Short mmCIF file of C-alpha atoms in Angstrom, two decimals:
data_model
loop_
_atom_site.label_atom_id
_atom_site.label_comp_id
_atom_site.label_asym_id
_atom_site.label_seq_id
_atom_site.Cartn_x
_atom_site.Cartn_y
_atom_site.Cartn_z
CA UNK A 13 106.15 95.44 89.69
CA UNK A 14 109.50 95.90 88.00
CA UNK A 15 111.13 98.68 86.05
CA UNK A 16 114.40 98.15 84.19
CA UNK A 17 116.22 101.34 85.04
CA UNK A 18 118.74 103.40 83.21
CA UNK A 19 117.24 103.33 79.70
CA UNK A 20 117.38 107.11 79.38
CA UNK A 21 119.08 109.25 76.77
CA UNK A 22 119.42 112.92 76.12
CA UNK A 23 120.29 114.81 73.00
CA UNK A 24 123.30 117.17 73.09
CA UNK A 25 122.50 120.52 74.62
CA UNK A 26 122.20 123.66 72.50
CA UNK A 27 125.52 125.18 71.50
CA UNK A 28 125.69 127.90 74.16
CA UNK A 29 129.26 128.88 75.03
CA UNK A 30 130.06 128.61 78.74
CA UNK A 31 131.10 131.64 80.77
CA UNK A 32 134.63 133.06 80.61
CA UNK A 33 135.04 131.98 77.01
CA UNK A 34 135.30 128.23 77.50
CA UNK A 35 138.37 126.04 77.60
CA UNK A 36 140.30 128.20 80.03
CA UNK A 37 143.53 126.45 80.94
CA UNK A 38 142.58 123.26 79.10
CA UNK A 39 144.35 123.99 75.79
CA UNK A 40 144.99 120.25 75.81
CA UNK A 41 141.42 119.23 76.84
CA UNK A 42 140.73 116.14 78.88
CA UNK A 43 137.58 114.18 79.58
CA UNK A 44 135.85 114.54 82.93
CA UNK A 45 136.65 111.81 85.41
CA UNK A 46 134.41 108.77 85.06
CA UNK A 47 133.17 109.51 81.53
CA UNK A 48 132.83 106.34 79.41
CA UNK A 49 132.73 106.08 75.63
CA UNK A 50 130.23 103.33 74.82
CA UNK A 51 130.59 103.42 71.03
CA UNK A 52 128.01 103.41 68.28
CA UNK A 53 124.43 102.44 69.13
CA UNK A 54 124.23 99.14 67.22
CA UNK A 55 121.26 98.05 65.11
CA UNK A 56 119.66 101.44 65.68
CA UNK A 57 116.53 102.79 64.03
CA UNK A 58 118.36 105.96 63.01
CA UNK A 59 119.46 106.78 59.46
CA UNK A 60 122.76 107.90 60.97
CA UNK A 61 123.38 105.80 64.10
CA UNK A 62 124.39 107.95 67.08
CA UNK A 63 127.29 107.20 69.37
CA UNK A 64 126.79 106.98 73.12
CA UNK A 65 128.68 108.47 76.05
CA UNK A 66 127.95 107.79 79.72
CA UNK A 67 128.64 110.32 82.45
CA UNK A 68 129.56 109.27 86.00
CA UNK A 69 126.01 110.08 87.14
CA UNK A 70 124.71 107.37 84.77
CA UNK A 71 123.29 109.81 82.20
CA UNK A 72 123.53 108.47 78.65
CA UNK A 73 124.20 111.11 75.98
CA UNK A 74 123.63 110.61 72.27
CA UNK A 75 126.27 112.25 70.06
CA UNK A 76 126.90 112.75 66.37
CA UNK A 77 129.85 110.82 64.86
CA UNK A 78 131.84 114.08 64.67
CA UNK A 79 131.45 114.94 68.36
CA UNK A 80 132.15 111.35 69.36
CA UNK A 81 135.35 111.17 67.31
CA UNK A 82 136.53 114.41 68.90
CA UNK A 83 135.91 112.88 72.33
CA UNK A 84 137.78 109.72 71.34
CA UNK A 85 140.86 111.81 70.53
CA UNK A 86 140.79 113.85 73.74
CA UNK A 87 143.29 112.40 76.21
CA UNK A 88 144.61 115.39 78.18
CA UNK A 89 147.85 115.63 76.20
CA UNK A 90 146.70 116.35 72.64
CA UNK A 91 146.19 119.96 71.63
CA UNK A 92 143.36 121.05 69.30
CA UNK A 93 145.71 121.05 66.31
CA UNK A 94 146.57 117.38 66.85
CA UNK A 95 142.96 116.46 67.60
CA UNK A 96 141.82 118.18 64.40
CA UNK A 97 144.35 116.26 62.34
CA UNK A 98 143.41 112.89 63.83
CA UNK A 99 139.64 113.46 63.54
CA UNK A 100 140.08 114.60 59.93
CA UNK A 101 141.81 111.30 59.19
CA UNK A 102 139.08 109.36 61.02
CA UNK A 103 136.16 110.97 59.18
CA UNK A 104 137.74 111.81 55.84
CA UNK A 105 136.83 115.50 56.16
CA UNK A 106 138.87 118.57 56.98
CA UNK A 107 138.68 119.90 60.52
CA UNK A 108 140.84 122.71 61.89
CA UNK A 109 141.95 123.56 65.42
CA UNK A 110 139.50 126.45 65.78
CA UNK A 111 136.58 124.16 64.93
CA UNK A 112 137.78 121.67 67.54
CA UNK A 113 137.94 124.44 70.16
CA UNK A 114 134.40 125.48 69.26
CA UNK A 115 133.08 121.91 69.52
CA UNK A 116 134.73 121.42 72.90
CA UNK A 117 133.62 124.80 74.25
CA UNK A 118 130.11 125.07 72.80
CA UNK A 119 129.04 121.41 72.63
CA UNK A 120 130.99 119.13 74.97
CA UNK A 121 131.68 121.45 77.89
CA UNK A 122 127.99 122.26 78.63
CA UNK A 123 127.25 118.51 78.73
CA UNK A 124 129.71 117.97 81.58
CA UNK A 125 131.89 115.47 79.70
CA UNK A 126 135.02 117.64 79.51
CA UNK A 127 136.99 118.68 82.59
CA UNK A 128 137.37 122.45 82.86
CA UNK A 129 136.81 125.25 85.35
CA UNK A 130 133.96 126.52 83.16
CA UNK A 131 132.16 123.15 83.13
CA UNK A 132 128.69 123.30 84.73
CA UNK A 133 128.50 122.03 88.30
CA UNK A 134 125.15 120.43 87.53
CA UNK A 135 125.22 119.30 83.88
CA UNK A 136 121.88 118.81 82.08
CA UNK A 137 120.04 115.64 82.98
CA UNK A 138 117.07 114.03 81.28
CA UNK A 139 113.82 114.05 83.24
CA UNK A 140 111.80 111.51 81.27
CA UNK A 141 108.07 111.07 81.51
CA UNK A 142 106.92 108.32 83.92
CA UNK A 143 110.41 107.74 85.29
CA UNK A 144 111.36 105.81 88.43
CA UNK A 145 111.71 108.02 91.51
CA UNK A 146 113.17 107.78 95.04
CA UNK A 147 115.68 105.07 94.18
CA UNK A 148 117.54 103.08 96.78
CA UNK A 149 120.21 100.39 96.39
CA UNK A 150 119.58 96.80 97.43
CA UNK A 151 122.50 95.12 95.69
CA UNK A 152 125.63 97.16 94.83
CA UNK A 153 127.24 96.98 91.40
CA UNK A 154 129.99 94.55 92.42
CA UNK A 155 127.48 92.11 93.94
CA UNK A 156 125.16 92.41 90.91
CA UNK A 157 128.05 91.53 88.60
CA UNK A 158 129.06 88.61 90.80
CA UNK A 159 125.49 87.29 90.74
CA UNK A 160 125.29 87.79 86.96
CA UNK A 161 128.54 85.89 86.44
CA UNK A 162 127.46 83.04 88.72
CA UNK A 163 124.06 82.62 87.03
CA UNK A 164 125.31 83.15 83.48
CA UNK A 165 125.15 79.42 82.54
CA UNK A 166 121.35 79.62 82.81
CA UNK A 167 121.36 81.52 79.51
CA UNK A 168 123.01 78.72 77.53
CA UNK A 169 120.75 77.61 74.66
CA UNK A 170 119.98 74.03 75.85
CA UNK A 171 119.17 75.30 79.35
CA UNK A 172 116.76 77.92 77.96
CA UNK A 173 114.96 75.33 75.82
CA UNK A 174 114.70 72.94 78.77
CA UNK A 175 113.30 75.64 81.08
CA UNK A 176 110.66 76.78 78.58
CA UNK A 177 109.62 73.19 77.85
CA UNK A 178 109.30 72.29 81.53
CA UNK A 179 107.25 75.44 82.27
CA UNK A 180 104.86 74.59 79.44
CA UNK A 181 104.41 71.10 80.91
CA UNK A 182 103.82 72.51 84.42
CA UNK A 183 101.31 75.03 83.07
CA UNK A 184 99.33 72.34 81.26
CA UNK A 185 99.17 70.22 84.40
CA UNK A 186 98.32 73.17 86.66
CA UNK A 187 95.63 74.90 84.59
CA UNK A 188 94.16 71.99 82.62
CA UNK A 189 94.44 69.12 85.11
CA UNK A 190 94.98 70.12 88.75
CA UNK A 191 93.51 73.61 89.13
CA UNK A 192 94.00 76.34 91.76
CA UNK A 193 91.06 75.63 94.06
CA UNK A 194 93.14 74.24 96.91
CA UNK A 195 95.54 77.17 97.05
CA UNK A 196 92.74 79.75 96.91
CA UNK A 197 90.85 78.06 99.75
CA UNK A 198 94.01 77.99 101.90
CA UNK A 199 94.64 81.69 101.28
CA UNK A 200 91.07 82.61 102.21
CA UNK A 201 91.07 80.53 105.40
CA UNK A 202 94.49 81.32 106.83
CA UNK A 203 96.10 84.82 106.89
CA UNK A 204 99.52 83.20 107.30
CA UNK A 205 99.08 81.71 103.82
CA UNK A 206 98.42 85.20 102.46
CA UNK A 207 101.69 86.36 104.02
CA UNK A 208 103.50 83.45 102.37
CA UNK A 209 101.99 84.41 99.00
CA UNK A 210 103.05 88.03 99.51
CA UNK A 211 106.58 87.06 100.56
CA UNK A 212 107.10 84.68 97.64
CA UNK A 213 105.75 87.30 95.22
CA UNK A 214 108.36 89.78 96.48
CA UNK A 215 111.09 87.12 96.15
CA UNK A 216 109.93 86.44 92.57
CA UNK A 217 110.19 90.16 91.74
CA UNK A 218 113.70 90.35 93.21
CA UNK A 219 114.79 87.23 91.29
CA UNK A 220 113.34 88.84 88.17
CA UNK A 221 115.93 91.61 88.54
CA UNK A 222 118.71 89.04 88.78
CA UNK A 223 117.56 87.92 85.33
CA UNK A 224 118.14 91.41 83.90
CA UNK A 225 121.59 91.58 85.50
CA UNK A 226 122.53 88.09 84.29
CA UNK A 227 121.31 88.75 80.74
CA UNK A 228 123.37 91.93 80.65
CA UNK A 229 126.46 90.09 81.98
CA UNK A 230 125.99 87.19 79.54
CA UNK A 231 126.22 89.61 76.61
CA UNK A 232 129.51 91.05 77.88
CA UNK A 233 128.22 94.24 79.52
CA UNK A 234 128.34 95.11 83.22
CA UNK A 235 125.07 95.60 85.13
CA UNK A 236 124.84 98.35 87.72
CA UNK A 237 123.05 98.32 91.04
CA UNK A 238 119.87 96.42 91.79
CA UNK A 239 117.53 98.56 93.85
CA UNK A 240 114.02 99.65 94.69
CA UNK A 241 112.14 102.86 93.95
CA UNK A 242 108.68 104.30 93.38
CA UNK A 243 107.17 103.93 89.92
CA UNK A 244 103.95 105.87 89.40
CA UNK A 245 102.49 105.08 92.84
CA UNK A 246 103.91 101.63 93.64
CA UNK A 247 107.21 100.30 95.04
CA UNK A 248 109.22 98.69 92.23
CA UNK A 249 112.47 96.81 91.93
CA UNK A 250 114.89 97.89 89.21
CA UNK A 251 118.24 96.97 87.69
CA UNK A 252 120.57 99.53 86.15
CA UNK A 253 121.50 98.03 82.78
CA UNK A 254 122.67 101.15 80.94
CA UNK A 255 125.87 99.33 79.96
CA UNK A 256 123.77 97.07 77.71
CA UNK A 257 123.63 99.98 75.25
CA UNK A 258 127.06 98.88 74.08
CA UNK A 259 125.58 95.53 73.00
CA UNK A 260 123.89 94.55 69.76
CA UNK A 261 120.10 94.42 69.47
CA UNK A 262 120.18 90.70 70.37
CA UNK A 263 122.20 91.46 73.52
CA UNK A 264 119.85 94.25 74.55
CA UNK A 265 116.78 92.06 73.99
CA UNK A 266 118.37 89.28 76.03
CA UNK A 267 118.80 91.79 78.85
CA UNK A 268 115.17 92.96 78.51
CA UNK A 269 113.79 89.40 78.48
CA UNK A 270 116.12 88.13 81.21
CA UNK A 271 113.73 89.09 83.99
CA UNK A 272 110.81 87.21 82.45
CA UNK A 273 113.05 84.21 81.82
CA UNK A 274 114.08 84.14 85.48
CA UNK A 275 110.38 84.25 86.42
CA UNK A 276 110.05 80.96 84.53
CA UNK A 277 112.97 79.50 86.47
CA UNK A 278 111.38 80.66 89.74
CA UNK A 279 108.13 78.94 88.79
CA UNK A 280 109.99 75.69 88.15
CA UNK A 281 111.59 75.98 91.61
CA UNK A 282 108.10 76.42 93.12
CA UNK A 283 106.86 73.39 91.19
CA UNK A 284 109.76 71.38 92.61
CA UNK A 285 108.90 72.50 96.14
CA UNK A 286 105.28 71.51 95.56
CA UNK A 287 106.38 68.05 94.44
CA UNK A 288 108.27 67.71 97.74
CA UNK A 289 105.72 69.31 100.11
CA UNK A 290 102.28 69.21 98.36
CA UNK A 291 101.72 72.81 99.58
CA UNK A 292 98.91 74.14 97.38
CA UNK A 293 99.87 77.75 98.10
CA UNK A 294 102.95 77.30 95.89
CA UNK A 295 100.73 76.65 92.89
CA UNK A 296 98.81 79.85 93.64
CA UNK A 297 102.09 81.80 93.57
CA UNK A 298 102.89 80.26 90.16
CA UNK A 299 99.59 81.58 88.82
CA UNK A 300 100.24 85.04 90.29
CA UNK A 301 103.71 85.05 88.70
CA UNK A 302 102.08 84.51 85.31
CA UNK A 303 99.97 87.62 85.88
CA UNK A 304 103.06 89.61 86.85
CA UNK A 305 104.77 88.53 83.63
CA UNK A 306 101.80 89.64 81.55
CA UNK A 307 101.86 93.00 83.32
CA UNK A 308 105.58 93.35 82.56
CA UNK A 309 104.89 92.93 78.83
CA UNK A 310 102.72 96.08 78.68
CA UNK A 311 104.59 98.52 76.38
CA UNK A 312 102.72 101.69 77.40
CA UNK A 313 104.65 102.43 80.62
CA UNK A 314 108.28 101.75 81.48
CA UNK A 315 107.92 98.02 82.11
CA UNK A 316 109.92 95.33 80.33
CA UNK A 317 107.57 95.42 77.33
CA UNK A 318 108.40 99.10 76.78
CA UNK A 319 112.13 98.38 76.62
CA UNK A 320 111.59 95.34 74.40
CA UNK A 321 109.67 97.49 71.91
CA UNK A 322 112.29 100.23 72.20
CA UNK A 323 115.11 97.83 71.35
CA UNK A 324 113.15 96.25 68.50
CA UNK A 325 112.71 99.73 67.02
CA UNK A 326 116.29 100.71 67.78
CA UNK A 327 115.14 103.94 69.48
CA UNK A 328 116.35 104.35 73.09
CA UNK A 329 113.57 106.54 74.56
CA UNK A 330 110.15 106.28 72.94
CA UNK A 331 108.51 108.83 75.24
CA UNK A 332 110.91 111.49 73.93
CA UNK A 333 109.38 111.03 70.44
CA UNK A 334 105.77 111.85 71.39
CA UNK A 335 106.00 115.64 71.16
CA UNK A 336 108.26 115.71 68.05
CA UNK A 337 105.86 113.34 66.23
CA UNK A 338 102.84 115.45 67.15
CA UNK A 339 104.62 118.60 66.01
CA UNK A 340 105.51 116.98 62.69
CA UNK A 341 101.81 116.25 62.13
CA UNK A 342 100.33 119.64 63.10
CA UNK A 343 103.18 121.97 62.10
CA UNK A 344 104.17 122.99 58.59
CA UNK A 345 107.61 124.22 59.64
CA UNK A 346 110.89 122.26 59.64
CA UNK A 347 110.42 118.77 61.00
CA UNK A 348 112.18 117.72 64.18
CA UNK A 349 115.39 115.70 63.52
CA UNK A 350 114.24 113.26 66.20
CA UNK A 351 111.58 112.24 63.66
CA UNK A 352 113.30 112.77 60.32
CA UNK A 353 116.42 110.99 61.59
CA UNK A 354 114.56 107.69 62.02
CA UNK A 355 114.56 104.93 59.42
CA UNK A 356 111.22 104.19 57.78
CA UNK A 357 110.47 100.98 59.72
CA UNK A 358 111.43 102.62 63.03
CA UNK A 359 109.28 105.67 62.28
CA UNK A 360 106.28 103.45 61.50
CA UNK A 361 106.74 101.44 64.72
CA UNK A 362 107.24 104.51 66.90
CA UNK A 363 104.28 106.32 65.29
CA UNK A 364 102.04 103.31 65.93
CA UNK A 365 103.18 103.22 69.54
CA UNK A 366 102.47 106.94 69.97
CA UNK A 367 99.00 106.56 68.46
CA UNK A 368 98.26 103.84 71.04
CA UNK A 369 99.89 105.30 74.14
CA UNK A 370 98.73 108.91 73.74
CA UNK A 371 94.98 108.14 74.06
CA UNK A 372 95.64 105.77 76.97
CA UNK A 373 97.71 108.34 78.87
CA UNK A 374 95.28 111.13 78.05
CA UNK A 375 92.27 109.15 79.24
CA UNK A 376 94.05 107.93 82.37
CA UNK A 377 95.42 111.31 83.40
CA UNK A 378 92.17 113.05 82.43
CA UNK A 379 90.12 110.68 84.58
CA UNK A 380 92.53 111.21 87.49
CA UNK A 381 92.21 115.00 87.26
CA UNK A 382 88.44 114.98 86.90
CA UNK A 383 87.92 112.67 89.88
CA UNK A 384 90.95 113.50 92.05
CA UNK A 385 89.04 114.63 95.20
CA UNK A 386 86.61 111.71 94.97
CA UNK A 387 89.40 109.17 94.43
CA UNK A 388 91.45 110.49 97.33
CA UNK A 389 88.37 110.64 99.58
CA UNK A 390 87.76 106.94 98.88
CA UNK A 391 91.45 106.12 99.49
CA UNK A 392 91.39 108.09 102.77
CA UNK A 393 88.33 106.25 104.03
CA UNK A 394 89.71 102.87 103.00
CA UNK A 395 93.03 103.66 104.67
CA UNK A 396 91.31 104.70 107.90
CA UNK A 397 89.27 101.49 107.92
CA UNK A 398 92.41 99.44 107.23
CA UNK A 399 94.18 101.12 110.15
CA UNK A 400 91.19 100.30 112.39
CA UNK A 401 91.30 96.65 111.32
CA UNK A 402 95.04 96.55 111.99
CA UNK A 403 94.55 97.90 115.52
CA UNK A 404 91.75 95.39 116.17
CA UNK A 405 93.93 92.53 114.93
CA UNK A 406 96.78 93.56 117.24
CA UNK A 407 94.41 93.75 120.21
CA UNK A 408 93.09 90.28 119.34
CA UNK A 409 96.70 88.98 119.07
CA UNK A 410 96.08 88.04 115.42
CA UNK A 411 99.48 89.27 114.29
CA UNK A 412 99.45 87.68 110.86
CA UNK A 413 96.22 89.50 110.01
CA UNK A 414 97.69 92.70 111.50
CA UNK A 415 100.64 92.48 109.10
CA UNK A 416 98.30 91.96 106.15
CA UNK A 417 96.23 94.97 107.23
CA UNK A 418 99.44 97.01 107.61
CA UNK A 419 100.47 96.13 104.06
CA UNK A 420 97.02 97.13 102.81
CA UNK A 421 97.25 100.44 104.68
CA UNK A 422 100.71 101.14 103.21
CA UNK A 423 99.49 100.47 99.66
CA UNK A 424 96.49 102.75 100.13
CA UNK A 425 98.72 105.49 101.57
CA UNK A 426 101.09 105.15 98.59
CA UNK A 427 98.14 105.38 96.22
CA UNK A 428 96.94 108.55 97.93
CA UNK A 429 100.40 110.14 97.84
CA UNK A 430 101.06 108.92 94.31
CA UNK A 431 97.88 110.46 92.88
CA UNK A 432 98.83 113.83 94.38
CA UNK A 433 102.44 113.46 93.18
CA UNK A 434 101.38 112.65 89.61
CA UNK A 435 98.98 115.59 89.54
CA UNK A 436 101.62 118.02 90.81
CA UNK A 437 104.20 116.64 88.38
CA UNK A 438 101.81 117.01 85.45
CA UNK A 439 100.98 120.59 86.47
CA UNK A 440 104.68 121.45 86.72
CA UNK A 441 105.44 119.99 83.27
CA UNK A 442 102.53 121.83 81.66
CA UNK A 443 103.52 125.08 83.38
CA UNK A 444 107.15 124.74 82.30
CA UNK A 445 106.11 123.99 78.70
CA UNK A 446 103.78 127.00 78.72
CA UNK A 447 106.49 129.30 80.08
CA UNK A 448 108.91 128.16 77.37
CA UNK A 449 106.26 128.74 74.70
CA UNK A 450 105.42 132.21 75.99
CA UNK A 451 108.98 133.36 76.80
CA UNK A 452 109.52 136.87 75.46
CA UNK A 453 105.88 137.30 74.31
CA UNK A 454 103.60 139.29 76.61
CA UNK A 455 100.52 138.34 74.63
CA UNK A 456 101.31 134.63 74.91
CA UNK A 457 102.08 134.97 78.61
CA UNK A 458 98.71 136.67 79.20
CA UNK A 459 96.94 133.98 77.17
CA UNK A 460 98.71 131.31 79.22
CA UNK A 461 97.64 132.90 82.50
CA UNK A 462 94.02 133.21 81.36
CA UNK A 463 93.96 129.59 80.10
CA UNK A 464 95.48 128.29 83.34
CA UNK A 465 93.01 130.21 85.49
CA UNK A 466 90.10 129.00 83.33
CA UNK A 467 91.26 125.37 83.74
CA UNK A 468 91.48 125.71 87.52
CA UNK A 469 88.03 127.30 87.74
CA UNK A 470 86.59 124.65 85.44
CA UNK A 471 88.08 121.79 87.48
CA UNK A 472 86.92 123.29 90.79
CA UNK A 473 83.42 123.79 89.38
CA UNK A 474 83.27 120.20 88.10
CA UNK A 475 84.46 118.81 91.42
CA UNK A 476 81.86 120.90 93.30
CA UNK A 477 78.95 119.96 90.99
CA UNK A 478 79.92 116.29 91.29
CA UNK A 479 79.94 116.56 95.08
CA UNK A 480 83.50 115.29 95.35
CA UNK A 481 84.29 117.55 98.31
CA UNK A 482 81.50 116.09 100.45
CA UNK A 483 82.37 113.63 103.17
CA UNK A 484 85.94 114.67 103.84
#
C-alpha cells in the first residue's frame, strides 16, 4: 500500500494581529529561514490561480497574488515604503506602507512565514482527513534525489512505450496462455514460497516510491524523503513530492503516475528472472502487483488515484472541499470561496467526487461504529490464535511458518489498533466541530451535550442488543 505524501495545502489563517502589535523590530521584514516561494499553481482549477509558499516543516500554503507579491519583495533590507512601491508596480494597483505593515502583521506573521519575535512558535498546520501518520524516513532527501537522477532516463518517451508494450505482451502470455496454477500450488505447499512472495511484494512497493521520486526529478522538481508510515490501519510507503507543486499539470501527473510506471518495470524484471530460472512464484508476484496497481488507482482515499484526480481537476486537496460544498447546498448564506473560486469544470469534477466519496465514507465509518466491539472481538480472537500457531511453529522448528504467523499477528494487531484509532479520531473531529459551532451559545452547547449523550447511549444499546460484548 502506498501513499504519495505531502499533497496538503492550507488556506491563509484569519487576519488576527499577533501579540505586542506585530512587526516589532522588523521594520524591514524578512522571511523566516527555510521558507520557499514556489510560484503560481499552474493549470489550476481556480478562477484566480493561487500562489504557493512552502514552510520549512513542509506545509504548503496557498496565497492570493497580493500576499505572494508582498512576500516576493521581502528581503530583510526593504522597508514597507519600498515594498509598497514595488508591489504597486507589480500588480498595477496602489498600495501604501501602512497596508503592507497590516498584511505582514495580520496575514503573514500568523502563518509563520515572516521572521519576528511575535511569530507563533507553532504556526498553523493542516490536519487533513485520512492523512498518513507516524512517519519515518527510509531514504533521506539527498539519496532520493540521487536515485531520481540516476533513474531519470527511464522516463524518456521511447523507453516508456517499450515498457508498456512489453508488459502487455507478458500479460497476454501469463493470463491467456500460461496461467498462475503453478505459482499458487507452490505457495500453498511451501511456506518459504509465501515468504518470497511477501518479500518481493514489499520490494515492489518500495520501487514504486522510486517511481514517484524519479517522475518528480524528471520534471525539474526535487523529491523529499522516501519513508514509511501508517495509513488508516496499514503500514504504507510514501514519497514527499511537495516540490512537484511548482510543475505544470503534466509534470504533476507524471509524478503521480511514476509509481505505477515503475511497477510495470518491476514486473518486466520479474518476467526476466522467470525466463532465467523458471520459478513459478515470480509469475504469482506479477499478478499480485497488478492487484496493487488497481488498488492504487482508487480515488476515494489518499492513494495515487486520488492525487491523479486532484491534479486533473487542478485542486490540491479534494477532502478540504467536502464541507464547503455541502454548506453551499444546504445553506442560503454567502457561499464559501473554496467553492465559488473554482472554475466550472473543476467544480463539476470535485462535486462528482464528493457525491461518490461521501456515501462510501459514511457507510464505511458507520459500519465500523455500529460493529466496533464485534469487529475487535473477532480481531482479538484471530490474533490470539495466530500467536498460538506462531508458538507451535517455533516449537516444531518450522521457522518459515513462524515468520508467516508473526506477520499475520502483526497485521491483526494493527487492524485492532487502527479501528480504535480511527474511532477516536472521528470522535475528536466531531467534538471539535461541535464546540466551534456552539462557541458563545449556551443553548447550542446544551443541545450538543444532549445529542452527544444520546448518541453514546444509542450506540451502547445497539452493541448490547446485538450481543457484541459477549465472548470477550
